[in-house]
Coordinates of C-alpha atoms and ligand atoms in Angstrom, one line a residue:
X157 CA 244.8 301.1 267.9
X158 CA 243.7 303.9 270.0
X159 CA 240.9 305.2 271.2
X160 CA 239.6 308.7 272.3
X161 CA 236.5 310.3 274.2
X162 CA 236.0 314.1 274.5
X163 CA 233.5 315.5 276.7
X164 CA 232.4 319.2 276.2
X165 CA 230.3 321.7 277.6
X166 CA 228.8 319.0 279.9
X167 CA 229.5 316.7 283.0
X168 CA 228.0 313.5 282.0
X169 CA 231.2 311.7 281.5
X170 CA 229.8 308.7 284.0
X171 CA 226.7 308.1 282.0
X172 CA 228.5 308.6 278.6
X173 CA 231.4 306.1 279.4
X174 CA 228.6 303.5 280.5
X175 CA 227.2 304.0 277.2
X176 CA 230.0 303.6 275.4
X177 CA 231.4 300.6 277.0
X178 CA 228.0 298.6 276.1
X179 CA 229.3 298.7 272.2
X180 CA 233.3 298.9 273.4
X181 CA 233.7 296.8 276.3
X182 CA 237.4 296.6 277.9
X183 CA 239.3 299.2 275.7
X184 CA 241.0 301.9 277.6
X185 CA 239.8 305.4 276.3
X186 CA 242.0 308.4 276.5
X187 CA 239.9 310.8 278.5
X188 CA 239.4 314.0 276.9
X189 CA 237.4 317.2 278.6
X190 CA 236.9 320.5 276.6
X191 CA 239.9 321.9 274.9
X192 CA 242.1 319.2 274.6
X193 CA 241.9 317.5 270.9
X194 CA 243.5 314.0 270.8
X195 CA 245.0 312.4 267.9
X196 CA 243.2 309.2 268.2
X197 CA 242.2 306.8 265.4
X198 CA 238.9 306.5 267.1
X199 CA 237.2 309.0 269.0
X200 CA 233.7 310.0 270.1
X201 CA 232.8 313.5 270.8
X202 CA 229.8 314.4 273.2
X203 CA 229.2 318.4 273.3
X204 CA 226.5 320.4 274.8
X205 CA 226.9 323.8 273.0
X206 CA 225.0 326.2 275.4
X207 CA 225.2 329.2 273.5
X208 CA 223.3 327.4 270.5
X209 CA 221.6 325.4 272.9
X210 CA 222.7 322.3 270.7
X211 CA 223.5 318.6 271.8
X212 CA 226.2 317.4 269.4
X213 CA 227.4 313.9 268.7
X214 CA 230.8 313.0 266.6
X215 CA 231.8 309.6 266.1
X216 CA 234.8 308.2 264.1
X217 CA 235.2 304.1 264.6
X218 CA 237.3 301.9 262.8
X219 CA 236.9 304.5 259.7
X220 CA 233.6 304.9 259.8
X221 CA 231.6 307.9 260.8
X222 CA 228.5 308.9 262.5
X223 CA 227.5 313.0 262.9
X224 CA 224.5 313.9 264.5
X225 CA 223.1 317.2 266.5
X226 CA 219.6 318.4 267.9
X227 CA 218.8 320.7 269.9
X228 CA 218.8 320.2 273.8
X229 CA 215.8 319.3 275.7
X230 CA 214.5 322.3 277.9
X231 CA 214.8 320.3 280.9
X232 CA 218.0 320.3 282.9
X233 CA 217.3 316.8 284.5
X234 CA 216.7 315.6 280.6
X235 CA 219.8 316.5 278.9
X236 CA 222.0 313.6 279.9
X237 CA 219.8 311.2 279.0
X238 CA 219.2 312.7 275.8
X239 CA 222.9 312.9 274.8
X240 CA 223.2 309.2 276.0
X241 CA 220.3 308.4 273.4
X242 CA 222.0 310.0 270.5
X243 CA 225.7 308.4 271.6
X244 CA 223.7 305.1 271.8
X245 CA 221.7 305.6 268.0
X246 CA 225.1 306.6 266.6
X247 CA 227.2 303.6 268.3
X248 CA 224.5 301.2 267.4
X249 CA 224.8 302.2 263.6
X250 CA 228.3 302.0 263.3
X251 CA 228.3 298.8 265.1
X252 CA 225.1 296.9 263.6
X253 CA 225.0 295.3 267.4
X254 CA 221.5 295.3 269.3
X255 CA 222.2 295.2 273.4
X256 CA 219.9 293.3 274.5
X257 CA 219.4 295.6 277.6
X258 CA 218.9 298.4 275.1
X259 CA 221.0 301.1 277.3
X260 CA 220.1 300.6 280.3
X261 CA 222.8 300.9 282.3
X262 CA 221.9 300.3 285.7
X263 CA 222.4 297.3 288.0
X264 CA 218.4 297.1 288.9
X265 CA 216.1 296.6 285.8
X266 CA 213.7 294.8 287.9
X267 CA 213.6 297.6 290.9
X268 CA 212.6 299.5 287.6
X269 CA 209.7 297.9 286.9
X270 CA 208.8 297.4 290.8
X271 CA 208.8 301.3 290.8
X272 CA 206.5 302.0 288.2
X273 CA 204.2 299.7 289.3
X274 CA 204.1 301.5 292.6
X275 CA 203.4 304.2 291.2
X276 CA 200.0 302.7 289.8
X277 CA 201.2 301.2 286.8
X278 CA 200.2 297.6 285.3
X279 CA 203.1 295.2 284.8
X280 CA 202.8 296.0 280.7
X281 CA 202.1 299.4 281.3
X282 CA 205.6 299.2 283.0
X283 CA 207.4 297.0 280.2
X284 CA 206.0 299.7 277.7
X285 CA 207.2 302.6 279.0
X286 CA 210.9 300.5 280.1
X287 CA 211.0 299.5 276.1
X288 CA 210.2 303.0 275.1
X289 CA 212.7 304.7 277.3
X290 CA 215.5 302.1 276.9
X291 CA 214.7 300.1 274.0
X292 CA 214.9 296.9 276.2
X293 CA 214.6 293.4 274.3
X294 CA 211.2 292.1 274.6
X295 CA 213.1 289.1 275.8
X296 CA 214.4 290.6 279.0
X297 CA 211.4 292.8 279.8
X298 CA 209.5 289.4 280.3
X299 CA 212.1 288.3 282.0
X300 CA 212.7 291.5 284.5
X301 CA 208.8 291.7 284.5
X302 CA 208.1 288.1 285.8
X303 CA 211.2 288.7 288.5
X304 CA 209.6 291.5 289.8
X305 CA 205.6 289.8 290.1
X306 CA 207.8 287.1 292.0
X307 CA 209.4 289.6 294.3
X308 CA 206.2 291.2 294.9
X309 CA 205.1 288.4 296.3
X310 CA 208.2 287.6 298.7
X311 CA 209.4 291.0 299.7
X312 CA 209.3 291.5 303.7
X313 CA 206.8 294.2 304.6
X314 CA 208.2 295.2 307.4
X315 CA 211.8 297.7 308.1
X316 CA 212.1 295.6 311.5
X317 CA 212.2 292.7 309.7
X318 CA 216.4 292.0 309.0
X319 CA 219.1 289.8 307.3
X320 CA 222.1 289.1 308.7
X321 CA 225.2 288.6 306.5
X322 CA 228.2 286.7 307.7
X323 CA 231.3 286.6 305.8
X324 CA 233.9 283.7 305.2
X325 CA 236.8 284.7 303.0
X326 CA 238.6 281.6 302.5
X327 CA 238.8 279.1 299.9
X328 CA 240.9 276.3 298.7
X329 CA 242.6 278.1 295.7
X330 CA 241.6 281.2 294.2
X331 CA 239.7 280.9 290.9
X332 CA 240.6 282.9 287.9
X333 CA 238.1 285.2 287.4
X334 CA 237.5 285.9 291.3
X335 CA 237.1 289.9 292.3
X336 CA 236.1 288.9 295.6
X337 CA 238.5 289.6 298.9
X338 CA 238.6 285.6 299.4
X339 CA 241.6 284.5 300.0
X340 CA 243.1 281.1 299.5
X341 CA 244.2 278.8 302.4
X342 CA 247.4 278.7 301.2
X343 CA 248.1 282.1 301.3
X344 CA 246.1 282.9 304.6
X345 CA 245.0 279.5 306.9
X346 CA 247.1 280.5 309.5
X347 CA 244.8 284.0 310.3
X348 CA 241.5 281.4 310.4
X349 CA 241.4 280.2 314.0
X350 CA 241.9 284.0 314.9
X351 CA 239.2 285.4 312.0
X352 CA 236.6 283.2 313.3
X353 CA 237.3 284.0 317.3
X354 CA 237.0 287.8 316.2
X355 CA 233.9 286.5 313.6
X356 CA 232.2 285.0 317.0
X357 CA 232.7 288.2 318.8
X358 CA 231.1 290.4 316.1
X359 CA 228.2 288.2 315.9
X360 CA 227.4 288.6 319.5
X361 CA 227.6 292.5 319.5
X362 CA 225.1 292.3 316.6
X363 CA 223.2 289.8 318.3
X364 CA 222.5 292.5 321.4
X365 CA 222.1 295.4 319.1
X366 CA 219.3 293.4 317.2
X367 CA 218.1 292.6 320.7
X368 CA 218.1 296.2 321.6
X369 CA 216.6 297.6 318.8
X370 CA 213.8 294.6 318.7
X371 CA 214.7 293.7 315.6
X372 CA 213.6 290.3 313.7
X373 CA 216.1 288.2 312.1
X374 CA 214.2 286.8 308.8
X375 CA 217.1 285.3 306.8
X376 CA 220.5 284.4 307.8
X377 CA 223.1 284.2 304.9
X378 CA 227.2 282.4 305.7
X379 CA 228.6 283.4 302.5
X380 CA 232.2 284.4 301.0
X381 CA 234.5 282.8 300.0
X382 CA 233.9 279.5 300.7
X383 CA 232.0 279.2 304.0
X384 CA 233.1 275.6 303.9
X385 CA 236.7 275.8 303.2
X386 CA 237.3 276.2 307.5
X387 CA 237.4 273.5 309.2
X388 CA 234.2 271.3 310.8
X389 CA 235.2 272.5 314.2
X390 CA 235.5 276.2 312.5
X391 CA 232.1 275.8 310.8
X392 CA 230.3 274.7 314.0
X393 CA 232.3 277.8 316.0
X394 CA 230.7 280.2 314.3
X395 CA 227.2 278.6 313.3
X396 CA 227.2 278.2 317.4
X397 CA 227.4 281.5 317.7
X398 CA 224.7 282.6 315.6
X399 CA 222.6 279.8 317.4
X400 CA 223.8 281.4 321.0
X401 CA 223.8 285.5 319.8
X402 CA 220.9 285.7 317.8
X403 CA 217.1 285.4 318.0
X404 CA 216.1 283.0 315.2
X405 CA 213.0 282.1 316.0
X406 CA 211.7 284.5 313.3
X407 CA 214.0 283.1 310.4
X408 CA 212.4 282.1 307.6
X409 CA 215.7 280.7 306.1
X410 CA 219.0 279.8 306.8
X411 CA 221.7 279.7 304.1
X412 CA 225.4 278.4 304.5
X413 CA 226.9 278.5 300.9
X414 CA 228.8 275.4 301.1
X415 CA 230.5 276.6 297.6
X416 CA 232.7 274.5 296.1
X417 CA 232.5 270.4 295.7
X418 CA 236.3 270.0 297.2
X419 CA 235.4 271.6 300.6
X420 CA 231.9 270.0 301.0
X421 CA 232.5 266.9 303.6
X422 CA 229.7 265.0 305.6
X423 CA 231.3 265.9 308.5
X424 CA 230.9 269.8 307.7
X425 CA 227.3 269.5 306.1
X426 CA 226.7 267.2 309.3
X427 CA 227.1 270.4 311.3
X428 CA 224.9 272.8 309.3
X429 CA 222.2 270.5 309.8
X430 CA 222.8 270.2 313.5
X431 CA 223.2 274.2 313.5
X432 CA 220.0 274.6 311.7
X433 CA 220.5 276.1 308.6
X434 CA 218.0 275.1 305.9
X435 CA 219.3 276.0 302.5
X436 CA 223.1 275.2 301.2
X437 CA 224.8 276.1 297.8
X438 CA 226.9 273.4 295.7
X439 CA 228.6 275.7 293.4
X440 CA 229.6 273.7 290.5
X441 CA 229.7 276.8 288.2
X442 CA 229.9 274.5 285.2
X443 CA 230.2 270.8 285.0
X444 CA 232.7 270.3 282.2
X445 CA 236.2 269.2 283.9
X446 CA 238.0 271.1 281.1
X447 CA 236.5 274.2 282.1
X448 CA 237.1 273.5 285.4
X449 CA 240.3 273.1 285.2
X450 CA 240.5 276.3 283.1
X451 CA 239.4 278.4 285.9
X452 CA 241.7 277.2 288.7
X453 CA 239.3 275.1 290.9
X454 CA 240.7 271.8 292.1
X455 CA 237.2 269.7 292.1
X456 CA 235.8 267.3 288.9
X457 CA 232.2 268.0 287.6
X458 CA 231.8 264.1 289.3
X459 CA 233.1 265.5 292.8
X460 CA 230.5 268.5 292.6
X461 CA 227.5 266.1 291.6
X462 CA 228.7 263.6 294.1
X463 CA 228.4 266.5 296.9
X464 CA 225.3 267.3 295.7
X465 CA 224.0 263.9 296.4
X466 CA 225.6 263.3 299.8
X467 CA 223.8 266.4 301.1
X468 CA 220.5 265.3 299.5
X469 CA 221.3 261.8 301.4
X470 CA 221.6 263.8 305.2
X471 CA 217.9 265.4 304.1
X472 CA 219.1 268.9 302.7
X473 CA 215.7 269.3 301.1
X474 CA 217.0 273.3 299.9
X475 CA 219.9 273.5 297.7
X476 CA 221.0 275.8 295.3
X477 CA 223.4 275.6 292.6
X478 CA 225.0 278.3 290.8
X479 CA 226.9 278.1 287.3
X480 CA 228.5 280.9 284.9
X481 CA 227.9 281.5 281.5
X482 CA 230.9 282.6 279.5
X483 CA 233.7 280.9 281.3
X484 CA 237.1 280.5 279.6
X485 CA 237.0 277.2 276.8
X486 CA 233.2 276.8 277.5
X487 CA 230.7 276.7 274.6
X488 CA 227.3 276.8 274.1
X489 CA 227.6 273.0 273.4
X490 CA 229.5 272.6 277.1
X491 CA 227.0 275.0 279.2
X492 CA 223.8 273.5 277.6
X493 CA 225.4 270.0 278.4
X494 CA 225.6 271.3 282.0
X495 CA 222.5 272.6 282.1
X496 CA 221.1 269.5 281.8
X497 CA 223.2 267.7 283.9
X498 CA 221.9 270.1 286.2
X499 CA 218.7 269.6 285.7
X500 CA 218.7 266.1 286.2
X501 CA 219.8 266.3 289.7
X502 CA 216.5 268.7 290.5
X503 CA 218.1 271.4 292.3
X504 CA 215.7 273.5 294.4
X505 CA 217.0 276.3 292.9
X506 CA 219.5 277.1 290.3
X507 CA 221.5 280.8 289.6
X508 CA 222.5 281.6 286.5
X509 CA 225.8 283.8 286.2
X510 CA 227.3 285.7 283.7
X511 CA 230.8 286.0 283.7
X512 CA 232.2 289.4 284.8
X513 CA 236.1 290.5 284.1
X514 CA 236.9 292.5 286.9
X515 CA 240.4 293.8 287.4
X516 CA 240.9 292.2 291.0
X517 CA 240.4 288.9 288.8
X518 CA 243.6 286.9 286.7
X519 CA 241.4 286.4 283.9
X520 CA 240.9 290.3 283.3
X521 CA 244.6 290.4 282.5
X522 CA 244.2 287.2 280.2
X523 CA 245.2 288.4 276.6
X524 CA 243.7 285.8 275.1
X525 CA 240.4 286.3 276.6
X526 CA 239.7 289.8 275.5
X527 CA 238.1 288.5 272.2
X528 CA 235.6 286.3 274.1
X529 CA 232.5 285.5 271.0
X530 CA 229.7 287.3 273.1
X531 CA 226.8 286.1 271.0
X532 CA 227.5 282.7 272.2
X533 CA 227.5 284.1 275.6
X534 CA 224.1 285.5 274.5
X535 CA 222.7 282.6 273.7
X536 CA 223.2 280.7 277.3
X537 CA 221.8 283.5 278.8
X538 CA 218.7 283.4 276.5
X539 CA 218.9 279.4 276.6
X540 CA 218.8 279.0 280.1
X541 CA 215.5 281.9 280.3
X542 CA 214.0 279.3 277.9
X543 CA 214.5 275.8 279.5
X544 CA 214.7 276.5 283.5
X545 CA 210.8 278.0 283.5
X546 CA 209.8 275.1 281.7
X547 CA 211.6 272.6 284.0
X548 CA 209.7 274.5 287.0
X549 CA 212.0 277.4 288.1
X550 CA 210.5 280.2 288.5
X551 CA 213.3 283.9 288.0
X552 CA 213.3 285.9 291.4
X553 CA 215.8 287.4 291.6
X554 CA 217.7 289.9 288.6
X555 CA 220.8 292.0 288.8
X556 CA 223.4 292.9 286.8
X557 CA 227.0 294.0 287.0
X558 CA 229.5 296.4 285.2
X559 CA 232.1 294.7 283.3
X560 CA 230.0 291.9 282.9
X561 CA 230.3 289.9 279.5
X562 CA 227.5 291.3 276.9
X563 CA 226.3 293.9 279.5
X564 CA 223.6 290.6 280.6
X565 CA 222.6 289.8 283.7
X566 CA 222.8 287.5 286.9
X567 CA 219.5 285.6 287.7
X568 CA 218.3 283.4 290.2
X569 CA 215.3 280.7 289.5
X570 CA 213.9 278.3 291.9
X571 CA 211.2 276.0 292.4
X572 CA 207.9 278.0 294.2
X573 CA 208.7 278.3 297.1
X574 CA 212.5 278.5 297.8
X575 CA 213.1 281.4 296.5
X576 CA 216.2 282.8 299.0
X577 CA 214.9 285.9 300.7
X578 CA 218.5 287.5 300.9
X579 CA 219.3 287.0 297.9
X580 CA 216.5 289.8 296.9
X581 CA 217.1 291.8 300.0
X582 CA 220.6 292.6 299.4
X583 CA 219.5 293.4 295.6
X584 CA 216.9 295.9 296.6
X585 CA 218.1 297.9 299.0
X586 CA 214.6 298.1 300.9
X587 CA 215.4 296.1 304.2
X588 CA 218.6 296.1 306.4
X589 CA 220.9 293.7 306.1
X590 CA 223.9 293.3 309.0
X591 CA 227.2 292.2 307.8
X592 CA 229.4 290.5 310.0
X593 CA 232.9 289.7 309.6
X594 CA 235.8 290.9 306.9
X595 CA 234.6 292.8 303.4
X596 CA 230.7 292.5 304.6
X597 CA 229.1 296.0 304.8
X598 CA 226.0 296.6 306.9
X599 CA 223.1 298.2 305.3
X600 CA 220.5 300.4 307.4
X601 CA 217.3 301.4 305.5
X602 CA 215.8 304.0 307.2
X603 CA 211.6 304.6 307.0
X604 CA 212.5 307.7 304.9
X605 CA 214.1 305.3 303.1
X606 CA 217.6 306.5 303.3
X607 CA 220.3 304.2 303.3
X608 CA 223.4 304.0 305.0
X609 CA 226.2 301.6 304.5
X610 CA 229.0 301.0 307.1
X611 CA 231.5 298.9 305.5
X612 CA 234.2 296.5 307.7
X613 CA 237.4 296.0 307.0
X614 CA 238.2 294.7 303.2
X615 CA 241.0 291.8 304.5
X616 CA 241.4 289.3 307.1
X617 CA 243.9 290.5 308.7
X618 CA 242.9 294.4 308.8
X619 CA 239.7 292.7 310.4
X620 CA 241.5 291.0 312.9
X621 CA 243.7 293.4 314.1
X622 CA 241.8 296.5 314.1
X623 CA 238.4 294.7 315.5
X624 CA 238.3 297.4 318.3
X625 CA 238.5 300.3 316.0
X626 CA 235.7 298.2 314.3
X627 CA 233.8 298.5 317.2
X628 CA 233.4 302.4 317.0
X629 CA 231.8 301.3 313.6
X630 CA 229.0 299.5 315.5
X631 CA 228.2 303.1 316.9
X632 CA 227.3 304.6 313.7
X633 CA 224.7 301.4 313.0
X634 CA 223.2 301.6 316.7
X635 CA 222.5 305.3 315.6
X636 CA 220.7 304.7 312.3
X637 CA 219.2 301.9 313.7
X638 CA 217.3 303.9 316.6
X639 CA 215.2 305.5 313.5
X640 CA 213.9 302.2 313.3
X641 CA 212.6 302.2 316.7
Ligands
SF4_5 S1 235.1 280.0 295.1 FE1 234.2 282.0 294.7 S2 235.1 283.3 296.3 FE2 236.3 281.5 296.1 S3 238.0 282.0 294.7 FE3 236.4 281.0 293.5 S4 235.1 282.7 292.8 FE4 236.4 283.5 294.4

């Protein structure tokens, strides 16, 4: 079957496609822009006559059609939006589906309602006008609403106030539906020794331009990949050089995401404790074995509770634990089952992912995953909103992701008080955040709040053997970061 979109008369096609692929998710449309007519069993037609100043929406799907014209709002800055809300009625008819997001299509519902309220509103004040606009679910106002109160109440106050990120690509074996650069020890161990001597190196130039600059380190993030798929002696190389290179006597936490169950030894968790860092993930994503399995990672649901407990035993009193809805052979019955397993250990905090098909990831490709039942995706989404506040946990932090399963969302809960700092910062976009080491980007927010991003090299071995053209990069942050001073 194919499928066809024709644009004309406008340049929305961003906004329009990002419509569209909230009712039509992973089909490939022909692109079609003015005169060209398609012969497509599907198509959708978006048209902004100008000469009969007339928006103009045309849908044929799977036989059925939808017709529908107005004429176009006086204001320029208007006019995609209101072509959007006509594709969206239309699409919504034909389709009978609700999105629980309504169409919002942005990454940042809850920077949405922090905005409004900024600008004098009251939280409902800010949930009505969100509903009215984007016909959000009551559900996930509530949800963005009580985020954003949260982050109110955490978010730094200060531009001189920083995070540092440092990046890890590595893991045991790559997991199906990874996007991310890591890259699996198989493929790549033999570049680690060198990517953490150059990862060291980094860290102390950024250490002396956050000396320069009098900057204060407030949260430290290790992240990846698998921070914990080097070595002990690896691990402790490069936590000793954030303990030698940077001031962290204003950290208010320290995160190493430890990741996955079949890296996690006491020797390594031995050394984030002797290094200082406060807060560790155990990454069990889900604990069903046959799910596991599914998605490539070489760990039991047993092996991830049982590194839970061992860093509980060494006195890790912060630890987070992430899972994904909507994994391959999970069901509702399998990710409420987790959920309480999960539970039952008392996390300090616990994320809550929704599966996202990226390209970059094996299971985008998977045939037989394109036909994934999203309402049951839907409801762990809705059933972990429902059972995690009632268990103490507390959402802080909110984003969402294109391409992610059902258009929902990515959310963070934790007990009060260990809420993870970076985790909003690097959400928000109101604080600077330096990256350090391969795929991290640094992130300068300026007081007229401008951002620039100055992006590393994507791969390991770029990283490692262009580090002194790297270096020029570190020029461009020392300039943006003198606005600071
Ligand atoms: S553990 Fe995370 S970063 Fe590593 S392969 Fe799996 S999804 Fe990717």
């Amino acid at each position: 079957m194919n499928y066809a979109l024709i644009f004309k008369g406008h340049e929305f096609e961003y906004e329009i496609q990002a419509v569209v692929k909230i009712f039509i998710p992973r089909v490939r449309f022909q692109l079609c822009r003015d005169t060209e007519i398609p012969e497509a069993e599907n198509q959708i037609l978006t048209e902004y006559d100008k000469n009969k100043n007339l928006m103009h929406v045309d849908i044929l799907l799977h036989d059925k059609k939808y017709t529908v014209s107005a004429p176009a709002c006086a204001e320029k800055s208007g006019q995609e939006f209101q072509l959007c809300q006509m594709l969206y009625t239309g699409l919504q008819k034909l389709t009978g589906y609700q999105p629980p997001w309504g169409m919002l299509t942005g990454i940042r519902p809850v920077r949405k309602v922090l905005d409004l309220i900024g600008q004098g509103m009251t939280p409902d004040q800010a949930c009505t006008e969100l509903k009215q606009k984007y016909l959000i679910s009551d559900k996930k106002l509530k949800l963005a609403c009580d985020t954003a109160l949260i982050q109110k109440e955490i978010l730094p106050h200060s531009l001189k106030e920083i995070g540092l990120y440092i990046s890890v690509p590595f893991c045991p074996t790559r997991c199906s539906y990874c996007s991310f650069v890591s890259h699996s020890i198989e493929s790549a161990g033999n570049l680690i020794p060198e990517y953490v001597q150059k990862l060291c190196e980094e860290i102390k130039i950024l250490g002396k331009l956050i000396e320069q600059y009098h900057l204060s380190v407030q949260s430290v993030y290790i992240g990846g990949g698998t921070p914990t798929a080097v070595s002990a002696g690896q691990l402790r190389q490069i936590m000793q050089a954030v303990q030698n290179y940077i001031d962290l006597s204003h950290a208010q936490e320290y995160t190493v995401e430890a990741g996955r169950a079949d890296t996690i030894t006491e020797e390594k968790l031995l050394v984030i404790k002797e290094m200082k860092a406060d807060r560790i993930s155990v990454n069990p994503q889900t604990l069903q074995d046959n799910v596991l399995k599914e998605i490539g990672r070489c760990h039991t649901a047993r092996q991830a509770v049982e590194a839970f407990l061992l860093a509980r035993k060494l006195g890790f009193d912060n630890i987070n634990m992430d899972l994904i809805a909507g994994l391959p052979s999970d069901t509702f019955a399998g990710f409420s089952d987790t959920l309480e397993k999960v539970l039952s250990l008392s996390p300090d905090s616990i994320t809550v992912h929704t599966l996202t098909l990226k390209r970059a990831g094996k299971l985008y490709h998977d045939e037989q995953y394109q036909n994934t039942e999203i309402s049951e995706i839907e409801k762990m989404a809705e059933y972990s909103a429902e059972v995690l506040p009632k268990a103490g946990y507390r959402p802080y932090y909110l984003y969402r992701q294109k391409n992610t399963l059902g258009n929902l969302e990515n959310v963070g809960y934790a007990k009060s008080g260990k809420e993870n700092i970076y985790n909003i910062l690097i959400m928000d976009d109101r604080q600077t955040i330096l990256g350090a080491g391969c795929a991290a980007s640094s992130k300068i927010i300026t007081p007229d709040q401008n951002l620039t991003r100055v992006m590393n090299y994507k791969f390991p071995y770029e990283y490692i053997h262009r580090f002194e053209e790297l270096m020029t990069k570190k020029q461009q942050i020392a300039q943006e970061l003198e606005k600071l001073t």
